[in-house]
PDB file of C-alpha atoms in Angstrom:
ATOM      1  CA  UNK A   1      -0.607   1.843  73.940  1.00 33.00           C
ATOM      2  CA  UNK A   2      -0.253  -1.952  73.446  1.00 31.00           C
ATOM      3  CA  UNK A   3      -3.182  -1.832  70.834  1.00 32.00           C
ATOM      4  CA  UNK A   4      -2.731  -0.630  67.464  1.00 32.00           C
ATOM      5  CA  UNK A   5      -3.084   3.672  67.737  1.00 35.00           C
ATOM      6  CA  UNK A   6      -5.618   5.000  65.641  1.00 35.00           C
ATOM      7  CA  UNK A   7      -5.880   8.340  63.717  1.00 33.00           C
ATOM      8  CA  UNK A   8      -9.152  10.767  64.483  1.00 33.00           C
ATOM      9  CA  UNK A   9     -10.071  14.321  64.066  1.00 31.00           C
ATOM     10  CA  UNK A  10     -10.789  16.647  61.387  1.00 32.00           C
ATOM     11  CA  UNK A  11      -9.490  19.836  61.883  1.00 34.00           C
ATOM     12  CA  UNK A  12      -5.888  21.289  61.524  1.00 39.00           C
ATOM     13  CA  UNK A  13      -3.597  23.309  64.126  1.00 41.00           C
ATOM     14  CA  UNK A  14      -2.238  25.495  62.051  1.00 38.00           C
ATOM     15  CA  UNK A  15       0.865  27.502  61.225  1.00 33.00           C
ATOM     16  CA  UNK A  16       2.783  28.861  58.035  1.00 30.00           C
ATOM     17  CA  UNK A  17       3.803  26.431  55.862  1.00 30.00           C
ATOM     18  CA  UNK A  18       3.759  25.712  51.870  1.00 28.00           C
ATOM     19  CA  UNK A  19       1.293  22.711  52.486  1.00 35.00           C
ATOM     20  CA  UNK A  20      -1.921  24.352  51.685  1.00 32.00           C
ATOM     21  CA  UNK A  21      -4.055  21.012  52.311  1.00 33.00           C
ATOM     22  CA  UNK A  22      -6.032  20.680  55.483  1.00 32.00           C
ATOM     23  CA  UNK A  23      -5.725  16.886  56.187  1.00 33.00           C
ATOM     24  CA  UNK A  24      -6.023  16.290  59.540  1.00 37.00           C
ATOM     25  CA  UNK A  25      -5.022  13.506  61.715  1.00 38.00           C
ATOM     26  CA  UNK A  26      -5.493  12.263  65.358  1.00 40.00           C
ATOM     27  CA  UNK A  27      -4.199   9.070  67.414  1.00 40.00           C
ATOM     28  CA  UNK A  28      -5.431   7.004  70.072  1.00 39.00           C
ATOM     29  CA  UNK A  29      -6.627   3.400  70.968  1.00 36.00           C
ATOM     30  CA  UNK A  30     -10.587   3.140  70.383  1.00 30.00           C
ATOM     31  CA  UNK A  31     -12.882   4.822  67.987  1.00 30.00           C
ATOM     32  CA  UNK A  32     -13.591   8.617  68.649  1.00 29.00           C
ATOM     33  CA  UNK A  33     -16.688  10.318  68.758  1.00 31.00           C
ATOM     34  CA  UNK A  34     -16.804  13.838  68.912  1.00 32.00           C
ATOM     35  CA  UNK A  35     -19.138  16.081  70.835  1.00 34.00           C
ATOM     36  CA  UNK A  36     -19.412  18.301  73.484  1.00 39.00           C
ATOM     37  CA  UNK A  37     -18.592  17.240  77.309  1.00 42.00           C
ATOM     38  CA  UNK A  38     -21.232  14.766  78.603  1.00 46.00           C
ATOM     39  CA  UNK A  39     -22.616  13.361  81.673  1.00 49.00           C
ATOM     40  CA  UNK A  40     -19.710  11.618  83.688  1.00 58.00           C
ATOM     41  CA  UNK A  41     -16.870  13.101  81.756  1.00 74.00           C
ATOM     42  CA  UNK A  42     -14.670  15.691  83.782  1.00 85.00           C
ATOM     43  CA  UNK A  43     -13.703  18.863  81.887  1.00 91.00           C
ATOM     44  CA  UNK A  44     -10.310  18.512  79.760  1.00 95.00           C
ATOM     45  CA  UNK A  45      -7.818  21.298  81.145  1.00 97.00           C
ATOM     46  CA  UNK A  46      -5.696  22.437  78.352  1.00 98.00           C
ATOM     47  CA  UNK A  47      -1.863  23.632  78.732  1.00 98.00           C
ATOM     48  CA  UNK A  48      -0.276  25.163  75.792  1.00 98.00           C
ATOM     49  CA  UNK A  49       3.358  25.632  75.737  1.00 98.00           C
ATOM     50  CA  UNK A  50       4.780  28.211  73.813  1.00 98.00           C
ATOM     51  CA  UNK A  51       8.058  30.647  73.323  1.00 97.00           C
ATOM     52  CA  UNK A  52       8.924  33.803  71.625  1.00 97.00           C
ATOM     53  CA  UNK A  53      11.597  35.647  70.978  1.00 96.00           C
ATOM     54  CA  UNK A  54      11.043  39.346  71.931  1.00 94.00           C
ATOM     55  CA  UNK A  55      13.841  40.759  70.020  1.00 92.00           C
ATOM     56  CA  UNK A  56      13.425  38.306  66.778  1.00 92.00           C
ATOM     57  CA  UNK A  57      10.174  41.057  65.017  1.00 91.00           C
ATOM     58  CA  UNK A  58       7.402  38.529  65.152  1.00 90.00           C
ATOM     59  CA  UNK A  59       5.214  40.388  67.940  1.00 92.00           C
ATOM     60  CA  UNK A  60       2.364  40.414  65.622  1.00 94.00           C
ATOM     61  CA  UNK A  61       2.495  36.635  65.143  1.00 95.00           C
ATOM     62  CA  UNK A  62       2.469  36.043  68.711  1.00 96.00           C
ATOM     63  CA  UNK A  63      -0.448  38.116  69.228  1.00 96.00           C
ATOM     64  CA  UNK A  64      -2.497  36.286  66.141  1.00 96.00           C
ATOM     65  CA  UNK A  65      -1.744  32.931  67.937  1.00 96.00           C
ATOM     66  CA  UNK A  66      -2.755  34.148  71.624  1.00 97.00           C
ATOM     67  CA  UNK A  67      -6.073  35.771  69.643  1.00 97.00           C
ATOM     68  CA  UNK A  68      -6.632  32.293  68.314  1.00 96.00           C
ATOM     69  CA  UNK A  69      -6.314  30.656  71.856  1.00 97.00           C
ATOM     70  CA  UNK A  70      -8.844  33.659  73.219  1.00 97.00           C
ATOM     71  CA  UNK A  71     -11.301  32.801  70.679  1.00 96.00           C
ATOM     72  CA  UNK A  72     -11.618  29.300  71.983  1.00 96.00           C
ATOM     73  CA  UNK A  73     -11.445  30.102  75.495  1.00 97.00           C
ATOM     74  CA  UNK A  74     -15.099  30.525  76.178  1.00 96.00           C
ATOM     75  CA  UNK A  75     -15.898  26.904  74.939  1.00 94.00           C
ATOM     76  CA  UNK A  76     -13.141  25.009  77.054  1.00 95.00           C
ATOM     77  CA  UNK A  77     -14.734  23.914  80.116  1.00 92.00           C
ATOM     78  CA  UNK A  78     -11.737  22.837  82.332  1.00 94.00           C
ATOM     79  CA  UNK A  79      -9.263  25.098  83.307  1.00 95.00           C
ATOM     80  CA  UNK A  80      -7.089  26.721  80.056  1.00 97.00           C
ATOM     81  CA  UNK A  81      -3.055  28.052  80.614  1.00 98.00           C
ATOM     82  CA  UNK A  82      -0.954  29.039  77.756  1.00 98.00           C
ATOM     83  CA  UNK A  83       2.673  29.151  79.508  1.00 98.00           C
ATOM     84  CA  UNK A  84       4.801  31.238  77.526  1.00 98.00           C
ATOM     85  CA  UNK A  85       8.135  31.995  77.701  1.00 98.00           C
ATOM     86  CA  UNK A  86       9.177  35.396  76.542  1.00 98.00           C
ATOM     87  CA  UNK A  87      13.150  35.171  75.831  1.00 97.00           C
ATOM     88  CA  UNK A  88      15.367  38.384  75.274  1.00 96.00           C
ATOM     89  CA  UNK A  89      13.155  39.830  77.823  1.00 96.00           C
ATOM     90  CA  UNK A  90      14.017  41.291  81.416  1.00 96.00           C
ATOM     91  CA  UNK A  91      11.429  40.616  84.175  1.00 95.00           C
ATOM     92  CA  UNK A  92      10.674  44.064  84.282  1.00 95.00           C
ATOM     93  CA  UNK A  93       9.467  44.173  80.592  1.00 95.00           C
ATOM     94  CA  UNK A  94       7.722  40.738  81.071  1.00 96.00           C
ATOM     95  CA  UNK A  95       5.568  42.307  83.765  1.00 95.00           C
ATOM     96  CA  UNK A  96       4.466  45.146  81.327  1.00 95.00           C
ATOM     97  CA  UNK A  97       3.195  42.525  78.834  1.00 95.00           C
ATOM     98  CA  UNK A  98      -0.480  42.559  78.197  1.00 95.00           C
ATOM     99  CA  UNK A  99      -1.987  39.151  77.562  1.00 96.00           C
ATOM    100  CA  UNK A 100      -5.356  37.711  78.560  1.00 97.00           C
ATOM    101  CA  UNK A 101      -5.595  36.073  81.866  1.00 97.00           C
ATOM    102  CA  UNK A 102      -5.113  32.311  80.892  1.00 98.00           C
ATOM    103  CA  UNK A 103      -1.429  33.325  79.833  1.00 98.00           C
ATOM    104  CA  UNK A 104       0.777  32.786  82.392  1.00 97.00           C
ATOM    105  CA  UNK A 105       4.371  34.491  81.654  1.00 97.00           C
ATOM    106  CA  UNK A 106       8.016  33.596  82.300  1.00 97.00           C
ATOM    107  CA  UNK A 107      10.789  35.515  81.020  1.00 97.00           C
ATOM    108  CA  UNK A 108      14.374  34.529  80.389  1.00 96.00           C
ATOM    109  CA  UNK A 109      17.532  37.375  79.653  1.00 96.00           C
ATOM    110  CA  UNK A 110      18.984  35.019  76.925  1.00 96.00           C
ATOM    111  CA  UNK A 111      18.037  32.643  74.030  1.00 95.00           C
ATOM    112  CA  UNK A 112      17.172  29.052  74.896  1.00 96.00           C
ATOM    113  CA  UNK A 113      16.717  26.260  72.604  1.00 96.00           C
ATOM    114  CA  UNK A 114      13.230  25.438  71.344  1.00 95.00           C
ATOM    115  CA  UNK A 115      13.665  22.252  73.369  1.00 96.00           C
ATOM    116  CA  UNK A 116      15.119  23.721  76.255  1.00 96.00           C
ATOM    117  CA  UNK A 117      12.520  26.556  76.796  1.00 97.00           C
ATOM    118  CA  UNK A 118       9.703  24.157  76.273  1.00 97.00           C
ATOM    119  CA  UNK A 119      11.415  21.566  78.998  1.00 97.00           C
ATOM    120  CA  UNK A 120      11.468  24.906  81.465  1.00 97.00           C
ATOM    121  CA  UNK A 121       8.031  25.484  80.978  1.00 98.00           C
ATOM    122  CA  UNK A 122       6.996  21.347  81.012  1.00 97.00           C
ATOM    123  CA  UNK A 123       8.545  21.077  84.591  1.00 96.00           C
ATOM    124  CA  UNK A 124       6.782  24.052  85.891  1.00 96.00           C
ATOM    125  CA  UNK A 125       3.101  22.556  84.468  1.00 96.00           C
ATOM    126  CA  UNK A 126       4.412  19.129  85.907  1.00 96.00           C
ATOM    127  CA  UNK A 127       4.681  20.557  89.267  1.00 94.00           C
ATOM    128  CA  UNK A 128       0.939  21.432  89.325  1.00 92.00           C
ATOM    129  CA  UNK A 129      -1.373  18.962  91.444  1.00 91.00           C
ATOM    130  CA  UNK A 130      -3.514  18.802  88.283  1.00 92.00           C
ATOM    131  CA  UNK A 131      -5.583  15.562  87.572  1.00 94.00           C
ATOM    132  CA  UNK A 132      -3.126  14.590  84.262  1.00 96.00           C
ATOM    133  CA  UNK A 133      -5.635  11.927  82.867  1.00 96.00           C
ATOM    134  CA  UNK A 134      -7.665  15.075  82.483  1.00 96.00           C
ATOM    135  CA  UNK A 135      -5.405  17.432  81.009  1.00 97.00           C
ATOM    136  CA  UNK A 136      -4.425  17.971  77.485  1.00 98.00           C
ATOM    137  CA  UNK A 137      -1.070  19.377  76.218  1.00 98.00           C
ATOM    138  CA  UNK A 138       0.145  20.765  73.291  1.00 97.00           C
ATOM    139  CA  UNK A 139       2.925  22.671  71.633  1.00 97.00           C
ATOM    140  CA  UNK A 140       2.234  26.009  69.617  1.00 96.00           C
ATOM    141  CA  UNK A 141       4.651  27.905  67.930  1.00 94.00           C
ATOM    142  CA  UNK A 142       4.672  31.764  68.233  1.00 95.00           C
ATOM    143  CA  UNK A 143       3.939  32.006  64.273  1.00 93.00           C
ATOM    144  CA  UNK A 144       1.065  29.488  64.584  1.00 92.00           C
ATOM    145  CA  UNK A 145      -2.629  29.868  65.068  1.00 93.00           C
ATOM    146  CA  UNK A 146      -5.716  27.454  65.662  1.00 92.00           C
ATOM    147  CA  UNK A 147      -8.818  28.011  63.026  1.00 92.00           C
ATOM    148  CA  UNK A 148     -12.085  28.429  64.813  1.00 90.00           C
ATOM    149  CA  UNK A 149     -13.567  25.422  66.667  1.00 89.00           C
ATOM    150  CA  UNK A 150     -10.037  23.372  66.181  1.00 89.00           C
ATOM    151  CA  UNK A 151      -8.955  23.702  69.925  1.00 93.00           C
ATOM    152  CA  UNK A 152     -12.613  23.164  71.159  1.00 92.00           C
ATOM    153  CA  UNK A 153     -13.029  19.926  68.667  1.00 88.00           C
ATOM    154  CA  UNK A 154      -9.739  18.408  69.827  1.00 91.00           C
ATOM    155  CA  UNK A 155     -10.428  19.214  73.680  1.00 93.00           C
ATOM    156  CA  UNK A 156     -14.199  17.629  73.508  1.00 91.00           C
ATOM    157  CA  UNK A 157     -12.387  14.379  71.851  1.00 89.00           C
ATOM    158  CA  UNK A 158     -10.122  13.920  74.259  1.00 93.00           C
ATOM    159  CA  UNK A 159     -12.727  14.169  76.891  1.00 93.00           C
ATOM    160  CA  UNK A 160     -15.148  11.613  75.364  1.00 89.00           C
ATOM    161  CA  UNK A 161     -12.564   9.338  74.468  1.00 88.00           C
ATOM    162  CA  UNK A 162     -10.760   8.307  77.324  1.00 89.00           C
ATOM    163  CA  UNK A 163      -8.431   5.936  75.632  1.00 89.00           C
ATOM    164  CA  UNK A 164      -7.388   8.650  73.444  1.00 89.00           C
ATOM    165  CA  UNK A 165      -3.902   9.706  74.229  1.00 93.00           C
ATOM    166  CA  UNK A 166      -1.784  11.673  71.190  1.00 93.00           C
ATOM    167  CA  UNK A 167      -3.536  13.220  68.308  1.00 90.00           C
ATOM    168  CA  UNK A 168      -1.569  15.165  65.463  1.00 89.00           C
ATOM    169  CA  UNK A 169      -2.657  16.565  62.235  1.00 85.00           C
ATOM    170  CA  UNK A 170      -1.115  18.322  59.223  1.00 82.00           C
ATOM    171  CA  UNK A 171      -0.733  21.992  58.925  1.00 84.00           C
ATOM    172  CA  UNK A 172      -1.161  24.481  56.378  1.00 84.00           C
ATOM    173  CA  UNK A 173      -1.034  28.186  55.494  1.00 84.00           C
ATOM    174  CA  UNK A 174      -4.839  28.606  54.859  1.00 82.00           C
ATOM    175  CA  UNK A 175      -6.201  25.836  57.046  1.00 82.00           C
ATOM    176  CA  UNK A 176     -10.074  24.666  57.361  1.00 76.00           C
ATOM    177  CA  UNK A 177     -11.791  24.942  60.506  1.00 74.00           C
ATOM    178  CA  UNK A 178     -12.411  21.721  62.104  1.00 64.00           C
ATOM    179  CA  UNK A 179     -15.711  22.601  63.058  1.00 62.00           C
ATOM    180  CA  UNK A 180     -16.850  22.444  59.605  1.00 66.00           C
ATOM    181  CA  UNK A 181     -18.271  19.418  58.041  1.00 66.00           C
ATOM    182  CA  UNK A 182     -17.026  17.525  55.094  1.00 60.00           C
ATOM    183  CA  UNK A 183     -13.531  17.140  56.623  1.00 60.00           C
ATOM    184  CA  UNK A 184     -11.003  14.398  55.676  1.00 56.00           C
ATOM    185  CA  UNK A 185     -12.005  10.923  57.370  1.00 59.00           C
ATOM    186  CA  UNK A 186      -9.736   9.971  60.005  1.00 62.00           C
ATOM    187  CA  UNK A 187      -7.454   6.806  59.343  1.00 66.00           C
ATOM    188  CA  UNK A 188      -5.498   4.265  61.320  1.00 67.00           C
ATOM    189  CA  UNK A 189      -1.745   5.699  61.201  1.00 78.00           C
ATOM    190  CA  UNK A 190       1.664   3.689  60.395  1.00 86.00           C
ATOM    191  CA  UNK A 191       5.066   5.099  62.068  1.00 92.00           C
ATOM    192  CA  UNK A 192       5.620   7.005  58.523  1.00 92.00           C
ATOM    193  CA  UNK A 193       2.482   9.180  58.936  1.00 91.00           C
ATOM    194  CA  UNK A 194       4.134  10.133  62.283  1.00 92.00           C
ATOM    195  CA  UNK A 195       7.335  10.813  61.165  1.00 92.00           C
ATOM    196  CA  UNK A 196       5.875  12.967  58.190  1.00 90.00           C
ATOM    197  CA  UNK A 197       2.572  14.794  59.649  1.00 89.00           C
ATOM    198  CA  UNK A 198       3.129  15.058  63.316  1.00 91.00           C
ATOM    199  CA  UNK A 199       4.818  18.322  64.031  1.00 91.00           C
ATOM    200  CA  UNK A 200       5.149  20.593  66.907  1.00 89.00           C
ATOM    201  CA  UNK A 201       2.191  22.473  66.021  1.00 89.00           C
ATOM    202  CA  UNK A 202      -0.134  19.666  65.446  1.00 91.00           C
ATOM    203  CA  UNK A 203       0.889  17.159  68.334  1.00 94.00           C
ATOM    204  CA  UNK A 204      -1.715  17.147  71.533  1.00 96.00           C
ATOM    205  CA  UNK A 205      -1.135  14.564  74.044  1.00 97.00           C
ATOM    206  CA  UNK A 206      -3.004  13.721  77.220  1.00 97.00           C
ATOM    207  CA  UNK A 207      -1.176  14.687  80.381  1.00 97.00           C
ATOM    208  CA  UNK A 208      -0.532  11.192  81.826  1.00 96.00           C
ATOM    209  CA  UNK A 209       1.279  10.153  78.286  1.00 96.00           C
ATOM    210  CA  UNK A 210       3.157  13.425  78.123  1.00 97.00           C
ATOM    211  CA  UNK A 211       4.590  12.873  81.824  1.00 96.00           C
ATOM    212  CA  UNK A 212       6.063   9.421  80.383  1.00 96.00           C
ATOM    213  CA  UNK A 213       7.655  11.164  77.241  1.00 96.00           C
ATOM    214  CA  UNK A 214       8.696  14.541  77.944  1.00 96.00           C
ATOM    215  CA  UNK A 215      11.263  16.601  77.994  1.00 95.00           C
ATOM    216  CA  UNK A 216      12.303  16.931  74.452  1.00 95.00           C
ATOM    217  CA  UNK A 217      15.732  15.779  73.475  1.00 94.00           C
ATOM    218  CA  UNK A 218      17.687  19.206  73.867  1.00 95.00           C
ATOM    219  CA  UNK A 219      20.267  17.843  71.270  1.00 95.00           C
ATOM    220  CA  UNK A 220      17.506  18.263  68.978  1.00 95.00           C
ATOM    221  CA  UNK A 221      15.613  21.401  67.686  1.00 88.00           C
ATOM    222  CA  UNK A 222      15.924  24.936  66.838  1.00 90.00           C
ATOM    223  CA  UNK A 223      18.977  26.665  68.575  1.00 92.00           C
ATOM    224  CA  UNK A 224      20.981  23.765  68.376  1.00 91.00           C
ATOM    225  CA  UNK A 225      23.522  22.260  66.052  1.00 86.00           C
ATOM    226  CA  UNK A 226      20.876  19.786  64.850  1.00 87.00           C
ATOM    227  CA  UNK A 227      18.479  22.422  64.201  1.00 80.00           C
ATOM    228  CA  UNK A 228      14.988  20.475  63.793  1.00 89.00           C
ATOM    229  CA  UNK A 229      13.590  17.333  65.027  1.00 91.00           C
ATOM    230  CA  UNK A 230      12.793  17.699  68.616  1.00 95.00           C
ATOM    231  CA  UNK A 231       9.183  17.174  67.794  1.00 94.00           C
ATOM    232  CA  UNK A 232       9.402  14.364  65.357  1.00 95.00           C
ATOM    233  CA  UNK A 233      11.441  12.690  68.137  1.00 95.00           C
ATOM    234  CA  UNK A 234       8.695  13.336  70.600  1.00 96.00           C
ATOM    235  CA  UNK A 235       5.966  12.040  68.437  1.00 95.00           C
ATOM    236  CA  UNK A 236       7.582   8.909  67.481  1.00 95.00           C
ATOM    237  CA  UNK A 237       8.242   7.819  71.281  1.00 95.00           C
ATOM    238  CA  UNK A 238       4.739   8.992  72.035  1.00 94.00           C
ATOM    239  CA  UNK A 239       3.138   6.693  68.894  1.00 93.00           C
ATOM    240  CA  UNK A 240       5.696   3.842  70.084  1.00 88.00           C
TER     241      UNK A 240
END
């Protein structure tokens, strides 16, 4: 955006972590008004990009993440897709994986870096003939989850606020639902806010922006010698 981005939102996309606060943020170009899809607005599609090591012992956490998306699914007016790459998983085992209809599965016999896995799924997603102005992309980790009403609120905000391109928030081990009143007010972010607060679990990008700033840097992130930083790098590029 050529103008100053603004933070919106009042809920937390969440993962396990040491920060027990549920302060939230979102970012776009104009003021935001949350609500349901209104007249004249096309429904927003939602694509969630995630991956899991099937031999990593985190199956219950993955089930929790999928369940949190399933809870929100009836309230997502557009199409919903959780694109999930199962690593160290054969095609035969992948075919036996039980998941809701909105989960689109892919498999990899070996281990990929987190950035590499996400980029593989992004490449598949970007081949789809979608209205990318009306598509939202996010990157939940397999051990993260969305508190009730959070996904719905974020999707609704992007649907109503056509200039909103990038939303982020803090995460917490015990988050407060975005649908509850009395959440922290939004504020105008600075670059240090993006560096400190935008994580893979809490980044939401309008599809048109995602197509410009993706892919993830495959020299960064879990599974590389650097070990982290791919989400911060993407968020900074989205911000500037």
